[in-house]
XYZ file of C-alpha atoms in Angstrom:
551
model
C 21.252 -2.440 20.607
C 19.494 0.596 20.942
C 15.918 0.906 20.021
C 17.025 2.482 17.116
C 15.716 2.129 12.767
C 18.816 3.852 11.796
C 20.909 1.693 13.909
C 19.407 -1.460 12.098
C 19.693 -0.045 8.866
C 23.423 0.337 9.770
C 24.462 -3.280 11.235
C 22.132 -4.787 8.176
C 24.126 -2.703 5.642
C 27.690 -3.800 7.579
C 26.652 -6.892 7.837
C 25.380 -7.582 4.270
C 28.229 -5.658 2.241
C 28.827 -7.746 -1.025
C 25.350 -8.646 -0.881
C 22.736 -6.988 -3.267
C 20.029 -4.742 -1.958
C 18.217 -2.772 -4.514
C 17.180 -3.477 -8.051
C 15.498 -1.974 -10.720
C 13.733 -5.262 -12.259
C 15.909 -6.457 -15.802
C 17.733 -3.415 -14.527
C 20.408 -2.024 -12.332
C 21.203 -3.789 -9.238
C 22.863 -2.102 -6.322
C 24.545 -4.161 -3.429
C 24.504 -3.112 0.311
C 27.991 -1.541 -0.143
C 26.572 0.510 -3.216
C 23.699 1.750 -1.340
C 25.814 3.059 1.372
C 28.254 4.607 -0.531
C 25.451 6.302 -2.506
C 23.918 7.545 0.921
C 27.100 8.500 2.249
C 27.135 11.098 -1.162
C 23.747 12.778 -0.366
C 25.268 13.056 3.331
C 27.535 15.146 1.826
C 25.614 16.870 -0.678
C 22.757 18.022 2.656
C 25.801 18.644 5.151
C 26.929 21.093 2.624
C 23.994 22.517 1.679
C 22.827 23.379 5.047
C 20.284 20.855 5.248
C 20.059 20.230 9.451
C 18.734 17.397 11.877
C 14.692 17.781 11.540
C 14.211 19.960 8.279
C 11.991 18.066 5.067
C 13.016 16.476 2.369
C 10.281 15.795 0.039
C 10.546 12.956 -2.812
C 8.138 11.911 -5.937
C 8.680 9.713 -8.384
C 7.945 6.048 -9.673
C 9.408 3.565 -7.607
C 13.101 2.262 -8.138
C 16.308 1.873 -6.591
C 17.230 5.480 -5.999
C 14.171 6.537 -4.189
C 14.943 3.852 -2.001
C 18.166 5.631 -1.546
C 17.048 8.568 -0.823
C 14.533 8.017 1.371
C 17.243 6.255 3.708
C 19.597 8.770 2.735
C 16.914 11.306 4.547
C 16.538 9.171 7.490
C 19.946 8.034 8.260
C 20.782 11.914 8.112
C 18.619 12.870 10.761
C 16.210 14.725 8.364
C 12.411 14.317 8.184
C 11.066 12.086 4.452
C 8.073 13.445 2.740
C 7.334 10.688 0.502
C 4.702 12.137 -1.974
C 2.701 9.626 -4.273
C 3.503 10.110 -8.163
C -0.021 9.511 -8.568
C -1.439 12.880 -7.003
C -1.824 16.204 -9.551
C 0.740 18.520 -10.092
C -1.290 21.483 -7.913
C -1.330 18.482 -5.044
C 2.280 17.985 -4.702
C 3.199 21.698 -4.893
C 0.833 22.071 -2.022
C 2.581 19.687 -0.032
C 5.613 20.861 -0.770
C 4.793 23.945 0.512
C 3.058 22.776 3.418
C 5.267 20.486 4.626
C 7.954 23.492 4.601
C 10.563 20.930 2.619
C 14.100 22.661 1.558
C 14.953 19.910 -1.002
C 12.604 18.093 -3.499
C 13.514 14.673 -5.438
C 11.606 14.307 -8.744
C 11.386 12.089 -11.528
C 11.942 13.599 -14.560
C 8.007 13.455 -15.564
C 7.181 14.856 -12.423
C 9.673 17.981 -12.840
C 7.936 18.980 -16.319
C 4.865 19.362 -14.750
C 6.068 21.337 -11.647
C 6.987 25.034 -11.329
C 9.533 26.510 -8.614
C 7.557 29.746 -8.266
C 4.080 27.793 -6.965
C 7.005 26.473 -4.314
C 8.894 29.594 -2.908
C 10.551 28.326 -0.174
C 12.099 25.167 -1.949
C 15.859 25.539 -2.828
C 16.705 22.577 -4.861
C 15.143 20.176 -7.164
C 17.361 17.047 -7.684
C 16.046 14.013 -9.998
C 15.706 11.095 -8.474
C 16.900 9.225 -11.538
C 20.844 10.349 -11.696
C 20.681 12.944 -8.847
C 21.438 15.760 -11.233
C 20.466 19.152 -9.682
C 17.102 20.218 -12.099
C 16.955 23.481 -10.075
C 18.641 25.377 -7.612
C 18.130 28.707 -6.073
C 21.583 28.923 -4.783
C 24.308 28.082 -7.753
C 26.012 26.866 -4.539
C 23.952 23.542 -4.744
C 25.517 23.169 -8.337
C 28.630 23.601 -7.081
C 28.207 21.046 -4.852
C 26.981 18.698 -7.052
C 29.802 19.043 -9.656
C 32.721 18.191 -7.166
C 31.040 15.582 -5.199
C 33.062 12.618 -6.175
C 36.269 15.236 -4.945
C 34.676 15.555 -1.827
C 33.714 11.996 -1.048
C 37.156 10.955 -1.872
C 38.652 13.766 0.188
C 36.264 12.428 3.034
C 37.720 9.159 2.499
C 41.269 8.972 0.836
C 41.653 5.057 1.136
C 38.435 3.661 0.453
C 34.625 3.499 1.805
C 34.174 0.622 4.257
C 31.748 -0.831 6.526
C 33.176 0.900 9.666
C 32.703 4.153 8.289
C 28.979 3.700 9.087
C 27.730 5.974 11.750
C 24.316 6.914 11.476
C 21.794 9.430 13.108
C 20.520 7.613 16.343
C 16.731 7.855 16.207
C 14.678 8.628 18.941
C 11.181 6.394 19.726
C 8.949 10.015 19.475
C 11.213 11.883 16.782
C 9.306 12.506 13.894
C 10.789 10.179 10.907
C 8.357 11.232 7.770
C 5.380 13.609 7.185
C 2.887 10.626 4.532
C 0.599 12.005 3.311
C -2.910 10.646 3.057
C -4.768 9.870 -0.563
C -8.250 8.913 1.162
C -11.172 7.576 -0.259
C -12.923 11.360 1.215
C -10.914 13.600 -0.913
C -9.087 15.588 2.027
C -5.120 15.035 2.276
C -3.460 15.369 5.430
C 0.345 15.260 6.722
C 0.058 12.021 8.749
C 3.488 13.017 11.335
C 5.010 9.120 11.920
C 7.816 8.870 14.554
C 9.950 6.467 14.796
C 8.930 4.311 17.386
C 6.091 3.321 14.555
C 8.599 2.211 12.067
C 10.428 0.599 14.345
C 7.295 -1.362 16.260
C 6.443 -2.576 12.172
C 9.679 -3.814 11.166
C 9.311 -5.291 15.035
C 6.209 -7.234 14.000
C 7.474 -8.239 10.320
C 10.353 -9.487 11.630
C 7.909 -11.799 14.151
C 5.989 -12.877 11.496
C 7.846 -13.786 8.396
C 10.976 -15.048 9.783
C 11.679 -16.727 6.574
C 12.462 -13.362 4.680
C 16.336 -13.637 5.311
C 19.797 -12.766 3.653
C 19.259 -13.280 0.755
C 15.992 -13.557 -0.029
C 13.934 -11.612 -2.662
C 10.642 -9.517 -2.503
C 8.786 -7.879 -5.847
C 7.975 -4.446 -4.726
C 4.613 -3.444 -7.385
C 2.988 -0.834 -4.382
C 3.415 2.548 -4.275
C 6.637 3.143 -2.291
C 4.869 6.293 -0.825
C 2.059 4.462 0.259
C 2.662 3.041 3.944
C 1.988 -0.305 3.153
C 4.376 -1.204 0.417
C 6.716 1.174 1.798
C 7.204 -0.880 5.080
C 6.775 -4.174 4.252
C 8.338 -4.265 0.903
C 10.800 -2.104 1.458
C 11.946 -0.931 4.579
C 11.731 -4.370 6.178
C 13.851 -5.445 3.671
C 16.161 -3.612 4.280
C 17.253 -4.585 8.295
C 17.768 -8.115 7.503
C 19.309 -8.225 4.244
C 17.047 -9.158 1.429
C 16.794 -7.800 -2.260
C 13.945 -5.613 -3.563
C 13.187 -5.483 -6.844
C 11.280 -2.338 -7.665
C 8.831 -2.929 -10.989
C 9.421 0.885 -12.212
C 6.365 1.131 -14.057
C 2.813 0.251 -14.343
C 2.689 -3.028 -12.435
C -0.235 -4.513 -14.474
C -1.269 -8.383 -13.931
C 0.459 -9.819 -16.446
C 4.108 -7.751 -15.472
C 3.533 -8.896 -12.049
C 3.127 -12.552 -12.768
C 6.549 -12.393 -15.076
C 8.154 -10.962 -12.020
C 6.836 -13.319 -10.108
C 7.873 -16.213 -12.195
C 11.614 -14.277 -12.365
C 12.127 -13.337 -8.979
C 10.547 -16.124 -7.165
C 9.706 -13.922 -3.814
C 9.591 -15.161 -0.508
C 6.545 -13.198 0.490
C 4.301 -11.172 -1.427
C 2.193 -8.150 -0.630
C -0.319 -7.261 -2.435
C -4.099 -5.275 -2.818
C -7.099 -7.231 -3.050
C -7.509 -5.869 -6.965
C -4.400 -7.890 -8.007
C -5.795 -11.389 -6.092
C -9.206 -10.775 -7.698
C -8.473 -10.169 -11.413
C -6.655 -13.533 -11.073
C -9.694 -14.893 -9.649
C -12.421 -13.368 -11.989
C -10.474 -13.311 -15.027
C -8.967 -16.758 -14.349
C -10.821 -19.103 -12.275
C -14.244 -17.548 -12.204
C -15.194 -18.321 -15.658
C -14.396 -22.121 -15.296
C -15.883 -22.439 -12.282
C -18.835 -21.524 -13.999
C -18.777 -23.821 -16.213
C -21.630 -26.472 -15.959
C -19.401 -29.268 -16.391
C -17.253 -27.936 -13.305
C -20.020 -27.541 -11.156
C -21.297 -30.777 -11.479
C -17.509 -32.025 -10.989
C -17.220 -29.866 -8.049
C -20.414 -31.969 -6.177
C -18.076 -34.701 -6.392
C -16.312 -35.262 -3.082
C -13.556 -36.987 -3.969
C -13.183 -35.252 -7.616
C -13.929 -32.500 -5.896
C -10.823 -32.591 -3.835
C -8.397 -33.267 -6.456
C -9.568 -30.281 -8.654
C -9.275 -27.743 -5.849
C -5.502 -29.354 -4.906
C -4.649 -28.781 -8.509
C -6.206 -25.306 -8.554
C -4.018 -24.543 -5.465
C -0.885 -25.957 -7.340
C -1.589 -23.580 -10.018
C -1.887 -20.697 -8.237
C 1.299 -21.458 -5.980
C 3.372 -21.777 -9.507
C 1.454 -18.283 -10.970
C 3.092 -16.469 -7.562
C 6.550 -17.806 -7.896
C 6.093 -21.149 -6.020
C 8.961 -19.960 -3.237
C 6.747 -17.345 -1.105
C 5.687 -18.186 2.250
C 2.313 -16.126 2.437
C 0.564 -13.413 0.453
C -0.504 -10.606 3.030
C -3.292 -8.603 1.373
C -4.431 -5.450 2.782
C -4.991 -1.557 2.017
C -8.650 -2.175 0.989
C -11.792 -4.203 1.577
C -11.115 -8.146 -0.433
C -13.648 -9.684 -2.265
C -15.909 -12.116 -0.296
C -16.141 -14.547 -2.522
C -12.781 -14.850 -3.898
C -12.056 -14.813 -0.357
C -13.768 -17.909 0.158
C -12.974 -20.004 -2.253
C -9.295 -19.313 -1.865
C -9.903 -20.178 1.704
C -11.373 -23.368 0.324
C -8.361 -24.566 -2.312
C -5.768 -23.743 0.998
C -3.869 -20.920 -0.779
C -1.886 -19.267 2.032
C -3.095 -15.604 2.061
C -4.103 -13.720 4.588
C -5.869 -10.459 4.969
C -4.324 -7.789 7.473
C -5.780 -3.848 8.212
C -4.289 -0.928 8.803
C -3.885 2.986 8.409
C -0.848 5.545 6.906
C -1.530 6.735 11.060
C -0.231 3.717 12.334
C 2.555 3.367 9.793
C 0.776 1.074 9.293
C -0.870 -2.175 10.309
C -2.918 -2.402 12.970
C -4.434 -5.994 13.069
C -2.805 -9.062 11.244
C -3.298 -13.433 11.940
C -1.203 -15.867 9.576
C -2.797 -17.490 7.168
C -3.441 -20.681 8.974
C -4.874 -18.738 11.759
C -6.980 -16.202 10.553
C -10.889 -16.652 10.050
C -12.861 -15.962 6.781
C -13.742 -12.901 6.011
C -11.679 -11.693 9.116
C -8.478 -9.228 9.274
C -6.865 -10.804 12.333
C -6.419 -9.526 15.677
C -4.446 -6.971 17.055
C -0.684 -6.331 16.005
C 2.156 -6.773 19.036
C 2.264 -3.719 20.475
C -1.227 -2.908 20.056
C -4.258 -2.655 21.166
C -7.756 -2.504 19.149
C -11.071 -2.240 20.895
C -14.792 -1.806 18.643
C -17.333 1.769 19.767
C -20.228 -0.353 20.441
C -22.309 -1.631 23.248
C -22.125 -5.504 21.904
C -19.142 -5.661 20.023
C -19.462 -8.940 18.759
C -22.914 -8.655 16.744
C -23.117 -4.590 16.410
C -20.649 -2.949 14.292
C -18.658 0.235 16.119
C -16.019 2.700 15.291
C -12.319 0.304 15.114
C -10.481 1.935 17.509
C -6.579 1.586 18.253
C -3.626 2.792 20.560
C -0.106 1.352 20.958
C 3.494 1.994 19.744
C 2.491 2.546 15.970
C 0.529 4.894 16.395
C 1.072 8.716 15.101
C 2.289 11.646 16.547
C -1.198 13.503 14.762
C -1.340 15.392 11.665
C 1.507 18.170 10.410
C 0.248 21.680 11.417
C -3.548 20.538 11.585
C -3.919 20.508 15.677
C -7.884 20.787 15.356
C -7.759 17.367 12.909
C -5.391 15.932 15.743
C -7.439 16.367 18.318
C -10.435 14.965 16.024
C -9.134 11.742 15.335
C -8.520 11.115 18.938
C -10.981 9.958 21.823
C -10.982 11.632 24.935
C -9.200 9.127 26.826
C -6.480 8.580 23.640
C -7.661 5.810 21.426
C -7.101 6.687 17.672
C -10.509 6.686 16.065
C -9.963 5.119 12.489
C -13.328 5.686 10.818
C -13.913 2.073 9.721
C -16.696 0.020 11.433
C -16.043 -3.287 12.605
C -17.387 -6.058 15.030
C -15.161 -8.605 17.002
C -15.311 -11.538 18.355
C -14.610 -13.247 21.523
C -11.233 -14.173 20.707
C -10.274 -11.249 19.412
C -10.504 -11.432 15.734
C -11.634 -8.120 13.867
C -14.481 -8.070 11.564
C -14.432 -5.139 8.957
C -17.896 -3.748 7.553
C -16.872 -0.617 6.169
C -15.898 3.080 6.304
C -18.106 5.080 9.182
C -18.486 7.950 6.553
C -19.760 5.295 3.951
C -22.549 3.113 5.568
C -26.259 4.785 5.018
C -28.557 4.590 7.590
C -31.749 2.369 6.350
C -35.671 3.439 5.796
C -36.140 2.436 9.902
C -32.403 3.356 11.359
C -30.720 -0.064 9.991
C -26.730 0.186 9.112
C -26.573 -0.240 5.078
C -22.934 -0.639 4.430
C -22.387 -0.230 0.823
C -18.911 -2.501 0.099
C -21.079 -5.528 1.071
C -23.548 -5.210 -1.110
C -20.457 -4.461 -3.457
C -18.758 -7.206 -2.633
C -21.558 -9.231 -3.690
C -22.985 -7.315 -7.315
C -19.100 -6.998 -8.394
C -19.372 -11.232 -9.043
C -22.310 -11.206 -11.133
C -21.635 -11.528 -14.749
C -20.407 -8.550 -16.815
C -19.681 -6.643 -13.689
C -16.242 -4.914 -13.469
C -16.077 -2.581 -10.775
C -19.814 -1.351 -8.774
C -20.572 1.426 -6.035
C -23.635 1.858 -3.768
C -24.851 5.139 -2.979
C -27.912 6.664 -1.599
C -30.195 9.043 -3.680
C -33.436 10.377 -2.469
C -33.883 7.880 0.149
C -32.827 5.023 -2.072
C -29.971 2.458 -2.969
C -28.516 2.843 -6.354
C -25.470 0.587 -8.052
C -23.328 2.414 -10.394
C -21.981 -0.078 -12.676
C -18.355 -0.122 -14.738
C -19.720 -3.094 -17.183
C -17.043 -5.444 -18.555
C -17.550 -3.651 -22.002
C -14.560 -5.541 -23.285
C -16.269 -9.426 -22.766
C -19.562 -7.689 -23.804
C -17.904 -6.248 -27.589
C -16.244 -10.339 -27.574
C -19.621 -12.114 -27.266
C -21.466 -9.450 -29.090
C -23.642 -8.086 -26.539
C -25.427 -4.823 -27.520
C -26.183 -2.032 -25.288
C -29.718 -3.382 -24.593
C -28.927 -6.731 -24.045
C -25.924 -5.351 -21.449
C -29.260 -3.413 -19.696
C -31.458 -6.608 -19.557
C -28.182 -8.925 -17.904
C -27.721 -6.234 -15.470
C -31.601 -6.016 -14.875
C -31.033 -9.361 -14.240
C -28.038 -8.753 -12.082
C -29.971 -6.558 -10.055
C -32.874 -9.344 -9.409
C -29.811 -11.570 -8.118
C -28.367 -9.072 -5.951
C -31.767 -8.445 -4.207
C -32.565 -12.084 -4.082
C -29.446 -11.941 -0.928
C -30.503 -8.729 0.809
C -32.557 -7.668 3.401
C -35.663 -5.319 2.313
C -33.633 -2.406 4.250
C -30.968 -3.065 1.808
C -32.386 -4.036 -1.559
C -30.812 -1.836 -4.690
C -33.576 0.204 -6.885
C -31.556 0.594 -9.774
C -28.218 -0.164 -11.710
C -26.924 2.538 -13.551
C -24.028 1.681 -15.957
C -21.553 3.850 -15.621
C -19.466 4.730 -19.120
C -15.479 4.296 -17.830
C -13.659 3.372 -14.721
C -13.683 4.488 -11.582
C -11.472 7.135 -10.285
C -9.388 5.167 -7.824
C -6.232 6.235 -5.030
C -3.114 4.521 -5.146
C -4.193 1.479 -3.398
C -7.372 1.061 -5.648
C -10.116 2.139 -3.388
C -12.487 3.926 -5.862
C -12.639 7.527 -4.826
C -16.295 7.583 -3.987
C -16.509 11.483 -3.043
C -16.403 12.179 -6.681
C -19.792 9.670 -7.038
C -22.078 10.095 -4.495
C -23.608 13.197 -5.756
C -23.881 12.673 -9.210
């Protein structure tokens, strides 16, 4: 077979008819053959619209089965995707419409309200993504169109819609697929240009590591489909070898997730390091606490048996039928890390960028080292800016088949993010060691340089204040020459045990003597400042720390 997405999309879908695809969870469920025949309309509805090979199609919405659709339908076409997260502000997504130069734009209903066809000139339809009705069109053509489509799909097809009918556009590796763009933890958004050869090279390396995600077999899809990561691997992946998705649609807080879980049963789960943590802190955190449990936990052989019924528990809270969680799109905790290293729960933690559509370094669980994000992806290469990688942090840097074609009309940003000799420069620091496994310490843009020209990276000091007690969410920035915490407080447990506003000051005094008690005198914090509500955070919960640093 050709080296082709399309192509697999195409035998998966032939070979998986009668088998279902694509459902909205306690919802609608559409089967291989009803995702086809559904493409096969929008085929119809672009051929006669004008739409050609190569011109954008822009979608945003909530995730569910017909985005999914679309976003195929796009592809399969021969027409470039510009997924657009729900998430961003109304001014944001007419911008991108508008910059990506896309004819067509699919909207959820909510998203429509809030939009206006006159901030996007050049756009010619709006079409909701929830019934494909035609919200706007600046030909009545389009309308047209719309109204008589069932006529002209069964014109097209007078007997019936099979399999064979199937003929889709045949990719090429460097053709761009989709124009993603970026919701950064820096504030600036830029058209990431993906070909291809990157989608194909990830559903390359999914299908080489979870083998066991088969016909059949079900995945709970709670990221942002127009965020690389759950786009690929709970999605797109999917789709090639002929499992079911099962799109949340809404808000996928904890306790939705874990009812999916439970309904569902996935076979592999991908998640943030937020989701894994709140069922650590909120969970396990406080009885591990617990005088009683730490004594227990001394123990050796108690010791054991409380940490093999811990990992039972937590096997039964994800489904009990996945073969690994893969966590990635943001730093994980370091101690939840550990101890779920320590009870055998098989996660892993993998890295990776919306340029290189998008992992970049992954190890199965079994293989992968604490507080590491694997080694470099098939396909790829990853080498670390620095004269002794293994014990000075450098720029992580990256070439190979996933890699971007640069960024959409932004030639000076292209040639920025590349070295001279081609690596992709990703911005994050890192170390490695001799056999190859990555080490992340945190964004190049983020680390502070100490009082005598030491690296202060701010997530691990983070990673360390957001485990003390009342602690929610915490951010270290630099003010005139010194380290400050800005604390969300758990105001919530604090109102339950009747804590008052002074005694929430003294515990995170307190907090603050702890912290220091683990750094180095470069790094020690001079202050916690309790900060009133929650952090501003992007789609895959990084707090947005532009907004923070200068206030």
């Amino acid at each position: 077979m050709e080296k082709s997405l399309n192509k697999l999309f195409e035998k998966c879908f032939q070979e998986h008819w009668t088998y279902p695809a694509l459902s909205n969870y306690k919802g609608e469920t559409l089967h291989y053959r009803d995702v086809a025949r559904r493409i096969e309309k929008l085929h119809i509805v672009f051929e006669e619209c004008g739409l050609k090979k190569g011109d954008k199609v822009a979608i945003c919405g909530r995730n569910q089965a017909n985005w999914a659709v679309i976003y195929l339908a796009t592809l399969t076409y021969g027409a470039v995707i510009v997924p657009i997260l729900h998430e961003f502000k109304e001014s944001s997504i007419q911008h991108i419409v508008v910059h990506s130069e896309s004819r067509i734009l699919f909207a959820g209903d909510q998203m429509w309200e809030g939009l206006s066809e006159a901030e996007m000139p050049n756009l010619e339809a709006v079409i909701l993504i929830r019934d494909f009705e035609i919200s706007y069109a600046k030909d009545p053509f389009f309308l047209e169109v719309r109204e008589h489509l069932n006529e002209k799909f069964g014109h097209k097809y007078p007997r019936s819609f099979t399999a064979e009918h199937l003929n889709y556009h045949l990719d090429q590796p460097d053709e761009l697929a989709m124009i993603n763009y970026t919701s950064g933890t820096t504030g600036f958004s830029k058209g990431v240009m993906v070909p291809y050869r990157s989608l194909y090279s990830n559903v390359l390396f999914a299908k080489s590591v979870i083998p066991e995600l088969t016909t059949g077999e079900h995945v709970v899809s709670m990221l942002p489909m127009a965020h690389a990561y759950g786009m690929m691997f709970e999605f797109i992946y999917e789709m090639t070898v002929g499992a079911q998705v099962h799109f949340l649609t809404r808000m996928p807080t904890p306790k939705i997730i874990m009812e999916a879980f439970a309904d569902v049963r996935p076979k592999i789960i991908i998640a943030v390091p937020l989701i894994i943590e709140k069922i650590y802190k909120n969970t396990l955190q406080p009885m591990l606490n617990k005088m009683s449990m730490r004594v227990l936990l001394r123990l050796p052989v108690i010791e054991q048996k409380i940490r093999s019924k811990i990992h039972d528990s937590l096997i039964k809270v994800f489904g009990g039928n996945f073969v690994e969680v893969i966590i990635g799109g943001a730093p994980f905790n370091r101690e939840a890390e550990e101890f779920f290293k320590k009870v055998g729960f098989p996660y892993t933690v993998g890295y990776g960028m919306t340029e290189c559509g998008p992992i970049i370094t992954y190890a199965p669980w079994r293989n992968n080292k604490t507080f590491s994000c694997g080694y470099a992806a098939p396909r790829m290469e990853v080498r670390i800016d620095s004269p002794d990688p293994q014990n000075l942090p450098g720029e992580l840097q990256t070439k190979g088949d996933n890699v971007m074609l640069g960024y959409y009309k932004d030639p000076d940003a292209t040639a920025a993010a590349f070295t001279p000799d081609g690596w992709l420069k990703t911005g994050d620091m890192a170390t490695m060691d001799s056999e190859g496994f990555v080490f992340m310490k945190g964004r190049s843009k983020n680390m502070i340089l100490g009082p005598s020209g030491q690296n202060i990276y701010p997530e691990e000091i983070e990673s360390v204040l957001d485990n003390l007690p009342f602690v929610t969410e915490s951010l270290v920035v630099e003010k005139e020459g010194k380290l400050i915490a800005i604390v969300f407080p758990n105001f919530e447990l604090a109102a339950e045990k009747q804590i008052n506003d002074q005694q929430l000051k003294d515990i995170m005094n307190e907090n603050l003597r702890l912290l220091n008690e683990e750094q180095p005198n470069y790094a020690k914090v001079s202050k916690i400042q309790i900060f009133p509500e929650e952090f501003e955070k992007t789609p895959k919960k990084s707090i947005k720390r532009y907004l923070y640093q200068n206030n």
